[in-house]
XYZ file of C-alpha atoms in Angstrom:
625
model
C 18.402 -20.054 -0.931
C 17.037 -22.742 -3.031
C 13.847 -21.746 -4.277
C 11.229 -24.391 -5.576
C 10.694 -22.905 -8.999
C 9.149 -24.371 -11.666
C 10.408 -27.281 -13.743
C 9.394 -26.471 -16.961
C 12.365 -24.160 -18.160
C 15.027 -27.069 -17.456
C 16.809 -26.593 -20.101
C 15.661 -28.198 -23.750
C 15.147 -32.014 -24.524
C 16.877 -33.282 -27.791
C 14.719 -36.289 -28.435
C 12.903 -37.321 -31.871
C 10.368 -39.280 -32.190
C 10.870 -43.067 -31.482
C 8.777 -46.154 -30.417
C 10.562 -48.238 -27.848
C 9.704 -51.447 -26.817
C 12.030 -53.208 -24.645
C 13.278 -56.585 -24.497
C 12.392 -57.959 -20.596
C 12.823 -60.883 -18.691
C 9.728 -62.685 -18.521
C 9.932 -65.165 -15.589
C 6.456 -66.502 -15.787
C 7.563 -68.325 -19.566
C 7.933 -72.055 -19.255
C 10.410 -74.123 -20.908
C 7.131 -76.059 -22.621
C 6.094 -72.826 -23.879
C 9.579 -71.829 -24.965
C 9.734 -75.064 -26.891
C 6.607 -74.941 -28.655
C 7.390 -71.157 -30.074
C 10.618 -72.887 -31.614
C 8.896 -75.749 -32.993
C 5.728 -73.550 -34.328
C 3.269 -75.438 -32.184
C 4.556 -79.142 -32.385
C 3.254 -81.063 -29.498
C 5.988 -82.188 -27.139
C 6.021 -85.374 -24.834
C 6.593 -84.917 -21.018
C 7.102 -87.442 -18.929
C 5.309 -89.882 -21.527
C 1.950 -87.711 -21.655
C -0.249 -88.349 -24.695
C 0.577 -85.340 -27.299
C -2.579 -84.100 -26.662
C -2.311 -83.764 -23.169
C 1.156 -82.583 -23.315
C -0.296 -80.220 -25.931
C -3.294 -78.784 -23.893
C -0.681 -77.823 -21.351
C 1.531 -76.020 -23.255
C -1.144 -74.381 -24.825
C -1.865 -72.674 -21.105
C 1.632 -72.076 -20.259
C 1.765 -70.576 -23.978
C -1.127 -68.381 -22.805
C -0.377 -67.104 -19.540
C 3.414 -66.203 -20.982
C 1.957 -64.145 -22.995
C -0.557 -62.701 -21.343
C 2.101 -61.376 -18.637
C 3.967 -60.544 -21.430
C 1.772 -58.504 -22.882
C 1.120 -56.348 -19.743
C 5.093 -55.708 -19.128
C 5.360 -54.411 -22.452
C 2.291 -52.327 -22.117
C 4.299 -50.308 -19.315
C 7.685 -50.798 -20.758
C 6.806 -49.163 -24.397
C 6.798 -45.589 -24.682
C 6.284 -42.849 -27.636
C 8.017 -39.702 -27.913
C 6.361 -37.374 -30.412
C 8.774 -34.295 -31.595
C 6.951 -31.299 -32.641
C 8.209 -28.161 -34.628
C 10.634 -26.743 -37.655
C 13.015 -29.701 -38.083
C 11.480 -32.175 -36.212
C 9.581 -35.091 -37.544
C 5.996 -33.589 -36.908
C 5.895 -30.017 -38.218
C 2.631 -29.586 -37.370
C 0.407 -30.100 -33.629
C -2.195 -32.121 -35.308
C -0.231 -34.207 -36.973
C 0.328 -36.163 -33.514
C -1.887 -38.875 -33.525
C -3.884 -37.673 -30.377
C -6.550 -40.505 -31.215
C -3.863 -43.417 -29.843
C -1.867 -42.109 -27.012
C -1.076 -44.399 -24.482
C 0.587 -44.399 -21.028
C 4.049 -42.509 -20.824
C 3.840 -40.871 -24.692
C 5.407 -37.588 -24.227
C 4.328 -35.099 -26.789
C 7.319 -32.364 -27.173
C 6.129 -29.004 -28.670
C 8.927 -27.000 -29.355
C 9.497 -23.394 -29.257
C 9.527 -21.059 -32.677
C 9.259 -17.534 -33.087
C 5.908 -17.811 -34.580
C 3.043 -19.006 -32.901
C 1.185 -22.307 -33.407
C -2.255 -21.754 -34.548
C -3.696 -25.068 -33.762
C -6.184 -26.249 -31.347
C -7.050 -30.116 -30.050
C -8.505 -32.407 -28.005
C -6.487 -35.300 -25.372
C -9.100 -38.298 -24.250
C -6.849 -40.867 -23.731
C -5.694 -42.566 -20.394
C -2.132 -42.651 -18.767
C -1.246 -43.516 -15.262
C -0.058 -42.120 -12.105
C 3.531 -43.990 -13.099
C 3.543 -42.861 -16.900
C 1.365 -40.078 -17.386
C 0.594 -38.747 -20.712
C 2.695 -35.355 -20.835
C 2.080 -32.119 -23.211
C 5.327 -30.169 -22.979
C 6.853 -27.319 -24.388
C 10.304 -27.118 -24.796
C 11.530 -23.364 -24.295
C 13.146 -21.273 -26.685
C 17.060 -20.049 -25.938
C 15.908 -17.761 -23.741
C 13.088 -19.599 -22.011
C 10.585 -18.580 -24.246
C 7.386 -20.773 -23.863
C 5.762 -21.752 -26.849
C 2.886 -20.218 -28.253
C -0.525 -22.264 -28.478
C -2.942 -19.124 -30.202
C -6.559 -20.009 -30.772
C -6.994 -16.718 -33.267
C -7.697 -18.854 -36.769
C -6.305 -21.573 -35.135
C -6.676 -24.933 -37.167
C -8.365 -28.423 -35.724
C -7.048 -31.844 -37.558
C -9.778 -33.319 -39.268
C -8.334 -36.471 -38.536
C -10.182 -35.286 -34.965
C -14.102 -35.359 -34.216
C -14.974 -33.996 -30.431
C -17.536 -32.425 -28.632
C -17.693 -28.467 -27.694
C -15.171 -26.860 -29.801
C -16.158 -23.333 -29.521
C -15.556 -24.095 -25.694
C -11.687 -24.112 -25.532
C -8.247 -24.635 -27.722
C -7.053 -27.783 -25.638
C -9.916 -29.719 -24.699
C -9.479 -32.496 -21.846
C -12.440 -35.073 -22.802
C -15.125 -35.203 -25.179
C -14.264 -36.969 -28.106
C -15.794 -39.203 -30.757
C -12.722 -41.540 -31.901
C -10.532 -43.096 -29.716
C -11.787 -41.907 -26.774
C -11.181 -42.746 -23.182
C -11.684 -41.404 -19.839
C -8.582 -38.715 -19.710
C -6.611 -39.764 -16.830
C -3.434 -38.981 -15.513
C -2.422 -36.092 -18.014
C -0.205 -33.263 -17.940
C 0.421 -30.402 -19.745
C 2.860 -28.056 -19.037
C 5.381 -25.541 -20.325
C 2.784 -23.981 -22.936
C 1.763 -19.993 -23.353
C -2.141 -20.279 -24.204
C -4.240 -17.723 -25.637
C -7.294 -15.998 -27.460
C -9.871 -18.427 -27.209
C -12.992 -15.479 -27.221
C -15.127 -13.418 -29.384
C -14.423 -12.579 -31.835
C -11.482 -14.914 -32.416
C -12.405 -18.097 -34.975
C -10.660 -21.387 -35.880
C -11.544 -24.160 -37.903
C -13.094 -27.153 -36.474
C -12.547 -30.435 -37.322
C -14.631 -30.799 -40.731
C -12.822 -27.394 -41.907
C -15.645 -24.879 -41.250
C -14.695 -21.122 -39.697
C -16.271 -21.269 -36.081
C -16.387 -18.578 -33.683
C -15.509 -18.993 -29.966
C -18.051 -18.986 -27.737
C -17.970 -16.070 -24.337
C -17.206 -18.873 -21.983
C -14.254 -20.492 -24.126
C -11.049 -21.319 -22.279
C -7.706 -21.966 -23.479
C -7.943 -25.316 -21.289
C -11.381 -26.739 -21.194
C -11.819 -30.229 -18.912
C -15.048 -31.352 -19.722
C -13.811 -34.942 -17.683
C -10.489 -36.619 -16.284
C -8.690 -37.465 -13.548
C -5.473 -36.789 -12.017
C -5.120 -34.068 -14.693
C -1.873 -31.672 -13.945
C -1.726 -28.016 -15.619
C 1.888 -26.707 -14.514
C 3.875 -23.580 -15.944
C 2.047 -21.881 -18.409
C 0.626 -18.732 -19.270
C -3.134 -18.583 -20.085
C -4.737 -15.582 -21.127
C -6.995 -13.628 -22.673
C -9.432 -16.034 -23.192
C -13.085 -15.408 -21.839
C -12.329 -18.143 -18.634
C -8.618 -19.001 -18.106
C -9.132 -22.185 -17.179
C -12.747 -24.252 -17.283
C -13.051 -27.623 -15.519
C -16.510 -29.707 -15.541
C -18.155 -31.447 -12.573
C -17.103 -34.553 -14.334
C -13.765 -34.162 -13.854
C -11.438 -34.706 -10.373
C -7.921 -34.387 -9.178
C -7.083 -31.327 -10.773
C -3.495 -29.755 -9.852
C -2.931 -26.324 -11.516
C 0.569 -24.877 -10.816
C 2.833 -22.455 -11.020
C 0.968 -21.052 -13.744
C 0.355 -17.269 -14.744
C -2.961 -17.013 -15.362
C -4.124 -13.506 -16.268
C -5.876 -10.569 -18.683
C -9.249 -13.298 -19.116
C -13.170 -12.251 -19.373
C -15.316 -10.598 -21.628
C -16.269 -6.900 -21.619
C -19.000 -5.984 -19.367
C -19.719 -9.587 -18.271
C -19.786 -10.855 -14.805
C -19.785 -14.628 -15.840
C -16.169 -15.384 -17.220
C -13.212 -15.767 -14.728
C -9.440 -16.250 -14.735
C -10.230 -19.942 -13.865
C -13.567 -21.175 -13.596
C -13.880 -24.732 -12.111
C -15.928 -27.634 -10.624
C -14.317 -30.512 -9.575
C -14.099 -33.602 -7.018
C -10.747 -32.312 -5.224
C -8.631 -29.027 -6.694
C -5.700 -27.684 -5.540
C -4.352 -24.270 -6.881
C -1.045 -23.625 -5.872
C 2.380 -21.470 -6.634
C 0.567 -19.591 -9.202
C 0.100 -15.929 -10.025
C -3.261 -14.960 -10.812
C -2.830 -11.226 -12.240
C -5.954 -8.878 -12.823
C -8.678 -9.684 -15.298
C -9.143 -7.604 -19.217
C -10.106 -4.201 -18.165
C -13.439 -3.496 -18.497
C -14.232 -7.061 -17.764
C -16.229 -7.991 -14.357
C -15.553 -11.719 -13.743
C -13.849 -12.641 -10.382
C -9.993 -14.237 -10.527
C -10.444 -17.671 -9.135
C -14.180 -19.041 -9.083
C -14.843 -22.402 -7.826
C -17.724 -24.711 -6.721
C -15.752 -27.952 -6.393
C -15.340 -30.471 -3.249
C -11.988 -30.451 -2.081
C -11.120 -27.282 -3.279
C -7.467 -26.539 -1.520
C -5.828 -22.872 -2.301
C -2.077 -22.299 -0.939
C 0.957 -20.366 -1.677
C -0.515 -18.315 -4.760
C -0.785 -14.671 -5.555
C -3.725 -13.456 -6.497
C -4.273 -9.970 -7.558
C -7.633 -8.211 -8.655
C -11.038 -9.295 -10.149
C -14.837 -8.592 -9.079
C -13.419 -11.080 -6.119
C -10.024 -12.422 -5.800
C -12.007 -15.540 -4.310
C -15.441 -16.903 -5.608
C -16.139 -20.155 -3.430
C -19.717 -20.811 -4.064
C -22.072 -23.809 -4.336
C -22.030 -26.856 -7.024
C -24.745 -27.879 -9.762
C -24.300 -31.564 -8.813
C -25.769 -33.544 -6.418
C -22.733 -36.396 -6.707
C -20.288 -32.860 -5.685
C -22.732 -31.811 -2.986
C -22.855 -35.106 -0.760
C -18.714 -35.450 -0.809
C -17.987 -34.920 2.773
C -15.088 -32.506 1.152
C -17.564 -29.996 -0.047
C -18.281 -28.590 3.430
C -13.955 -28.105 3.747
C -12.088 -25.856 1.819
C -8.790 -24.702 2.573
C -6.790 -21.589 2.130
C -3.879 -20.415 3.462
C -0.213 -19.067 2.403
C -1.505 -16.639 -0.263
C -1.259 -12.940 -1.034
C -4.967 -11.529 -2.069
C -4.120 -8.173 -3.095
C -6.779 -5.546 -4.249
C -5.220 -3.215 -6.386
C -8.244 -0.033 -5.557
C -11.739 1.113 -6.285
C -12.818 -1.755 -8.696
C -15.200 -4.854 -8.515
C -16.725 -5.761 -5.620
C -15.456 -4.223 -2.143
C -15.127 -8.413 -0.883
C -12.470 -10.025 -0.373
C -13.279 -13.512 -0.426
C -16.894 -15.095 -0.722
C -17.815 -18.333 0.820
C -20.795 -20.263 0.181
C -23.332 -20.049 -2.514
C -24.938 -17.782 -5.371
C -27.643 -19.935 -7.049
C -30.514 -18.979 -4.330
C -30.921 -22.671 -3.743
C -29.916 -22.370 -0.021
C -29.638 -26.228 -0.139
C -26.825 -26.378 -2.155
C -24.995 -23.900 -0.607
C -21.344 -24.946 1.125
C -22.680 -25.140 4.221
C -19.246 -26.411 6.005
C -15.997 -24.159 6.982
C -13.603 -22.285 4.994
C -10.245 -22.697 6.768
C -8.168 -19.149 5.937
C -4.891 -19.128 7.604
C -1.527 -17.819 6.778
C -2.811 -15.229 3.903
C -1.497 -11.728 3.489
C -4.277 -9.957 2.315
C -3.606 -6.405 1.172
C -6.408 -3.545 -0.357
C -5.652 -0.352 -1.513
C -9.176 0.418 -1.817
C -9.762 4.267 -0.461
C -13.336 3.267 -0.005
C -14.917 0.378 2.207
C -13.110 -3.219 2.014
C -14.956 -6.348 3.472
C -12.609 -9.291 3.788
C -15.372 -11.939 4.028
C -19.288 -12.839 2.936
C -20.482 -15.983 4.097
C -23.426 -16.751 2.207
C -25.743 -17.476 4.729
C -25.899 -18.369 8.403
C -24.902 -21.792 8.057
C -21.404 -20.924 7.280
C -18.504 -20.471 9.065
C -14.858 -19.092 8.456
C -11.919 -19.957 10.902
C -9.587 -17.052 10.132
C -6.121 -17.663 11.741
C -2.599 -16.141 11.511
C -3.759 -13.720 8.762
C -2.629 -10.098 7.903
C -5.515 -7.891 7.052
C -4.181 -4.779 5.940
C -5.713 -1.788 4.392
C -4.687 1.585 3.151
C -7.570 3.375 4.435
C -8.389 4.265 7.571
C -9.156 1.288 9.884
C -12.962 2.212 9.784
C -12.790 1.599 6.595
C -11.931 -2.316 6.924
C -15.061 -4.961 7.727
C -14.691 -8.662 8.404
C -17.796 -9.869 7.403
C -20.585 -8.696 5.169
C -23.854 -9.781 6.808
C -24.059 -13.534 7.659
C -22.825 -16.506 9.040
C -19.357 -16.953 11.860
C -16.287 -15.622 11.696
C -13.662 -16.949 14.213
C -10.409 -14.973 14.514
C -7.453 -16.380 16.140
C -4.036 -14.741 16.016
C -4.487 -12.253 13.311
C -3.395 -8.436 12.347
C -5.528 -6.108 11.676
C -5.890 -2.803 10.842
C -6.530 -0.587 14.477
C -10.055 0.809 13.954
C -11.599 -2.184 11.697
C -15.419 -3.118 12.515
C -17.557 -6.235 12.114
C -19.504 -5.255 9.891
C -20.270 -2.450 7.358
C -24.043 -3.070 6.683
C -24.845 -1.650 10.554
C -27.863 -2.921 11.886
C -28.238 -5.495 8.591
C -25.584 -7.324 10.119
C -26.996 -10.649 11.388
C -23.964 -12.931 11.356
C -20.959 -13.758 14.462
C -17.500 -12.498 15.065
C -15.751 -14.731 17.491
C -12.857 -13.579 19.087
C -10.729 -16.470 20.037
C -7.824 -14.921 21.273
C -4.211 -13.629 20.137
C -5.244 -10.882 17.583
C -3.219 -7.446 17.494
C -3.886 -4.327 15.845
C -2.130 -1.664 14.585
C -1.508 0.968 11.550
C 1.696 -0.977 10.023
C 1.457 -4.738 10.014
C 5.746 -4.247 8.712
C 5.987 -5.013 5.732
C 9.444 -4.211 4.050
C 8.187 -2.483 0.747
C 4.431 -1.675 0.583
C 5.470 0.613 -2.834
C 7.073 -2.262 -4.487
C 4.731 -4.897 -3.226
C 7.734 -7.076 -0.906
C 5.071 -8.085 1.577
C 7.644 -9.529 3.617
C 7.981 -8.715 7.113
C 10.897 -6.405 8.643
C 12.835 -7.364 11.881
C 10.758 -4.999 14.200
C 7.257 -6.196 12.494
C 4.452 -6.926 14.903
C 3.456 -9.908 13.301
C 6.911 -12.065 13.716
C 6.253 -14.755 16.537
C 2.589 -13.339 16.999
C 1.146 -16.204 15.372
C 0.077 -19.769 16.700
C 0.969 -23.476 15.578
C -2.631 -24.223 16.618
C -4.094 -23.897 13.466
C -7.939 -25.133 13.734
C -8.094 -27.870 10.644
C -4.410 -27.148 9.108
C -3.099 -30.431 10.772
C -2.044 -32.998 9.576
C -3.180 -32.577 5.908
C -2.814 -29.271 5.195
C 0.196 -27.894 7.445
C 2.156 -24.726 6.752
C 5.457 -25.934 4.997
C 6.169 -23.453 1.961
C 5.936 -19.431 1.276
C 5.182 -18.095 -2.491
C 8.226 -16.526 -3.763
C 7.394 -13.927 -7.086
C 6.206 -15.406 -9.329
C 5.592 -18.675 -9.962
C 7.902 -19.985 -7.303
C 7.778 -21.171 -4.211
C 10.339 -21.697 -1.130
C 10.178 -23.736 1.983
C 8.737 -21.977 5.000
C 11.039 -21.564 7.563
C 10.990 -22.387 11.523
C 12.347 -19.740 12.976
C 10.299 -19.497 16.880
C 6.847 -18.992 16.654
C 4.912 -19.228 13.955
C 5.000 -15.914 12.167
C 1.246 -13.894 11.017
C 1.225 -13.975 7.611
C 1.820 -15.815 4.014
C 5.861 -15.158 4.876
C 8.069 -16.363 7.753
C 10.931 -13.923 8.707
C 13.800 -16.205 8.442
C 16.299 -16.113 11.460
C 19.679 -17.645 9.794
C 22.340 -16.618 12.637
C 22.795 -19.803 13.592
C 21.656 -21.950 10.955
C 22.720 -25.475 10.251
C 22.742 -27.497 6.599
C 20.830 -30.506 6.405
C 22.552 -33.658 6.354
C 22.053 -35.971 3.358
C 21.092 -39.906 5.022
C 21.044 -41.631 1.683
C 20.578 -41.175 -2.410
C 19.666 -44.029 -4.300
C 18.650 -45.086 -7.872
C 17.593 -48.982 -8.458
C 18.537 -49.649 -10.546
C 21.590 -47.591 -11.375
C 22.600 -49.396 -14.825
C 19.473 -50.269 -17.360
C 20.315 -51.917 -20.390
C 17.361 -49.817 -22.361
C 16.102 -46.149 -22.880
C 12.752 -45.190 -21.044
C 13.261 -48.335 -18.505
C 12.059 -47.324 -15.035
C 14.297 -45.997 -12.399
C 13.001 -45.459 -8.805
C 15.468 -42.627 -6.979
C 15.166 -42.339 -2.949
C 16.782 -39.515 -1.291
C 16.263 -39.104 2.776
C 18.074 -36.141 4.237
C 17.066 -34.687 7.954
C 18.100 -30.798 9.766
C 19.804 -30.344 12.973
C 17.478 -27.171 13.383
C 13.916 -29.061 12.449
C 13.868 -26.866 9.483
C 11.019 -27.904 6.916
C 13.634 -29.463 3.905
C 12.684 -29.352 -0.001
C 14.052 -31.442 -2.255
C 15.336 -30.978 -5.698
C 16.810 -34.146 -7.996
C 18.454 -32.364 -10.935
C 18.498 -36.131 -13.345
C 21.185 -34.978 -16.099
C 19.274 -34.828 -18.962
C 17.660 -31.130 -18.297
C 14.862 -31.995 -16.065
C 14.086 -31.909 -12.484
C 11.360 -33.225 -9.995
C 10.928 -31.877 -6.432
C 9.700 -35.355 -4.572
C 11.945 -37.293 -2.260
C 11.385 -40.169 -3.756
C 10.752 -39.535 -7.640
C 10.753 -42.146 -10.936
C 11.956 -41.238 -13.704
C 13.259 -42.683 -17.298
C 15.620 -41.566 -19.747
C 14.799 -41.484 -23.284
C 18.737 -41.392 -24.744
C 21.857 -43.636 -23.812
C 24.421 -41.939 -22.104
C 26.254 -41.711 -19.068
C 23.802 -38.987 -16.800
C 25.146 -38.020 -13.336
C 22.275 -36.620 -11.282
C 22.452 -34.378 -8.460
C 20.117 -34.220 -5.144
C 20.154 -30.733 -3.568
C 18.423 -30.447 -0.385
C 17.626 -27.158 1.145
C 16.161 -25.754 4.359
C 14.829 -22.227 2.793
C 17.081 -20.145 5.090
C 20.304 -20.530 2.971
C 21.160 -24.041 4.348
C 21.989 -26.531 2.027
C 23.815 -30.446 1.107
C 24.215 -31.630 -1.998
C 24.750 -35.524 -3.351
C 25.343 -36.890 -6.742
C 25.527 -40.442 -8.192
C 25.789 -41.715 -11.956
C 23.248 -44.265 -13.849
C 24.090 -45.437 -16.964
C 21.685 -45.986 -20.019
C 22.533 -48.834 -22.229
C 21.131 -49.043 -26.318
C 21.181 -53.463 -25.706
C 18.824 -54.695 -29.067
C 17.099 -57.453 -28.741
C 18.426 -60.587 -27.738
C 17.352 -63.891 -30.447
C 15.473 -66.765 -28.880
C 17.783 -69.361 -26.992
C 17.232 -72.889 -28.905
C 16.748 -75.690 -26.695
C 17.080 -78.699 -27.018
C 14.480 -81.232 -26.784
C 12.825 -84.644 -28.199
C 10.674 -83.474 -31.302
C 7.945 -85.587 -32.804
């Protein structure tokens, strides 16, 4: 099966630093303004003009050349900045954070010891040429090590809140921009707490504050955290109201918080639109109280992780910010295709809260939390509630979900005290109640049909955690494709696959209860492979733009993931991805399509990367005065 796994251990990327600025055709250049750069400004006659007529006008064509000029090469030039033994920047501060620009790839490469070096990125990319952080593995796919313990800040660096994180996103006093567009990936991030120190950026020994995080976004946009471990740190991950678009994936985030302290969390965010997905959250510090993922953002979207332990393994609860607040998204948050897994007696007995905690009651969510497709396991031997709704203006639409215990079903609650719960199509432990708080109980279950009980939901290794289901499981074809608020934006179409991995979901007859489909492959057909192309397919530069299109259908309707393997040890997992190559060579990519129940078609083509330099300015001829 072809499993959508993370790109970041591709293989290793032999590049040293380099500058390239590439020679491109201009079209908008004029032959007046061609003529005048050969004869340094002379004015020209045309058509019997008076020089300084002829001369104003080639002074605009002049001008407008270059000015579209100017913004092709702004795309078109590109840094690549080598970090580690043997490279040309031995040391992480040494890249000049203060200038980035759009597409500069910073390459931090693995060695056995760890770098002790902390820094801040507030510079702009864009969606096509994103400024990228990115380990390169060791032999073995060892991720290098960013360690916050006496870590080291370049002084050639001045930025706000440095007690508050080792890779701060925003915040600084030279060269600073809006952070947009950024990704950082491939990194192993940790020890950003008491009583760790580093040096900030005027030299003096600091200590880290109890919130610090080993990735602090103060603000940004379109910011993309993928493949890295973060831990123990006092919050995983921190993320300001000031900051939007936040991806975090198939990361392992895990062993955060502080030591008798509610307030610090595996990730700890507040954004305008956050999606969490492939990623395993595993248990907090011991002795540490925070909850694993807690969020008061608009938009917040959770799908296909595993999340295991904490006070909660969900904290949805109200924003600070008015500007948050009034986003239509804050009253939807979605989350389906996860395992929630409480691992016994420890934090709180809930599951999931939805809502608020401030007290302001007009702050609170007030909206729906749309829960669908989770596996939700507990182990507790005492009482487990799945849900608390804040208060009575919210409401949970619970669909297609496996709510298992280990206890006796008595023992299992859906809801703590307020607010409405509608259940459609789920499993549940026989004997579960509405409520544990009795009479206190002031809230709604809804029963809207299709929802089975029983003492063995059928899974095929509780022991060893394979919370897949078995032929004979109750829950296979006992879900529903009417999923209240999944459609169209938020449909069903992968399964996590441990860890950090994900696989397409497959169609096999009705939708299965659940975070996993039972995949029926008897008669299973491969996809067919319509068309793979790359425009263009010869470039006469490194790092020119290459736009690759694949389009591939199934006989069966099976949901189809892609995976574009470009030759030079990376991959991409979009139909229709761009990518450049920093090297010439010959690369021959290869498209793999798969339909996550062993079907699969493969296509290849070749693009050639040309070194062309420069070409020198044509002369022309033409009457000079």
């Amino acid at each position: 099966m072809e499993i959508h796994t993370k790109s970041a251990l591709e293989g290793s990327f032999p590049e040293s630093k380099r500058v390239y600025c590439f020679q491109m055709p201009v079209k908008q250049e004029t032959a007046a303004a061609r003529i005048m750069l050969h004869n340094r400004f002379k004015p020209v006659h045309f058509n019997g003009e008076s020089p300084m007529k002829s001369y104003l006008k080639q002074a605009i064509c002049l001008f407008f050349s270059l000015f579209f000029l100017a913004l092709l090469l702004d795309s078109a030039c590109a840094a690549v900045y080598e970090v580690g033994p043997g490279f040309p920047y031995e040391r992480i501060g040494q890249v000049p954070w203060n200038s980035l620009g759009p597409g500069d790839k910073v390459l931090i490469h693995y060695k056995a010891n760890p770098y002790h070096e902390k820094w801040v990125i507030a510079r702009a990319g864009t969606a096509e040429n994103p400024i990228v952080v990115k380990g390169v593995p060791g032999p073995s796919g060892q991720l290098p090590i960013i360690d916050g313990n006496n870590a080291v800040t370049s002084q050639s660096l001045n930025f706000w809140s440095e007690e508050r994180g080792i890779i701060n996103i925003g915040g600084s006093n030279i060269g600073s921009q809006f952070p947009r567009n950024i990704v950082i990936e491939n990194l192993d991030i940790r020890n950003a707490r008491p009583p760790y120190t580093f040096k900030d950026d005027h030299g003096s020994t600091k200590t880290y504050s109890k919130n610090a995080a080993a990735i602090y976004i103060i603000e940004g946009e379109g910011i993309t955290v993928r493949n890295c471990r973060i831990h123990n740190c006092g919050n995983g991950l921190f993320a300001c109201h000031a900051s939007g678009s936040i991806v975090i994936e198939y990361c392992y985030i895990f062993d955060n918080g502080i030591e008798g302290s509610y307030y610090q969390h595996n990730t700890y965010t507040e954004a305008k639109g956050i999606v969490y997905q492939f990623n395993h959250f595993g248990p907090l510090r011991d002795g540490c109280g925070g909850n694993n993922l807690k969020d008061r953002s608009a938009g917040t979207v959770i799908r296909y992780n595993w999340i295991e332990g904490g006070n909660r393994q969900l904290d949805l609860v109200d924003s600070d910010y008015q500007e948050l607040i009034g986003l239509p998204s804050y009253k939807k948050t979605f989350v389906y295709g996860n395992v929630l897994f409480e691992r016994g007696n420890e934090g709180n007995s809930q599951i999931v809260h939805y809502g608020g905690d401030s007290g302001e009651l007009s702050r609170y969510r007030k909206g729906t939390l749309y829960f669908y497709n989770n596996t939700v396991v507990s182990k507790r031997t005492s009482n487990t509630t799945i849900f608390r709704l804040s208060s009575q203006d919210e409401t949970c639409i619970a669909t297609n979900n496996i709510f298992f215990i280990t206890a006796p079903g008595g023992h299992l609650a859906i809801s703590n005290r307020d607010g409405t719960v509608r259940l459609k199509n789920n499993w549940l432990k026989a004997g579960w109640v509405n409520s544990h708080e009795g009479s206190g109980f002031s809230g709604e279950i809804v029963n809207l049909g299709g929802n089975i009980s029983g003492n063995d939901p059928g899974f095929v290794s509780l022991s060893s955690m394979d919370l897949r289901l078995t032929q004979g499981s109750s829950c296979v074809n006992a879900g529903t494709d009417d999923i209240p608020g999944a459609s169209p934006d938020h449909p069903v179409n992968f399964q996590y696959r441990k860890h950090q991995a994900a696989e397409p979901r497959p169609k096999a007859g009705a939708m299965d209860i659940g975070a996993f489909e039972r995949a029926q492959v008897q008669s299973n057909r491969n996809p067919v492979i319509e068309s793979f192309t790359a425009v263009p397919v010869v470039v006469s530069n490194p790092g020119i733009f290459i736009q690759f299109s694949a389009q591939a259908s199934d006989p069966d309707g099976d949901n189809l993931l892609y995976r574009i393997e470009f030759g030079d040890g990376t991959v991409d997992f979009k139909k229709s991805p761009g990518h450049r190559y920093w090297k010439k060579g010959q690369y021959h990519v290869v498209l793999t399509v798969s339909d996550g129940k062993g079907g699969e078609a493969k296509r290849a083509l070749d693009v050639t990367v040309n070194d062309k330099p420069p070409s020198p300015p044509k002369k022309l001829s033409g009457k000079q005065q």
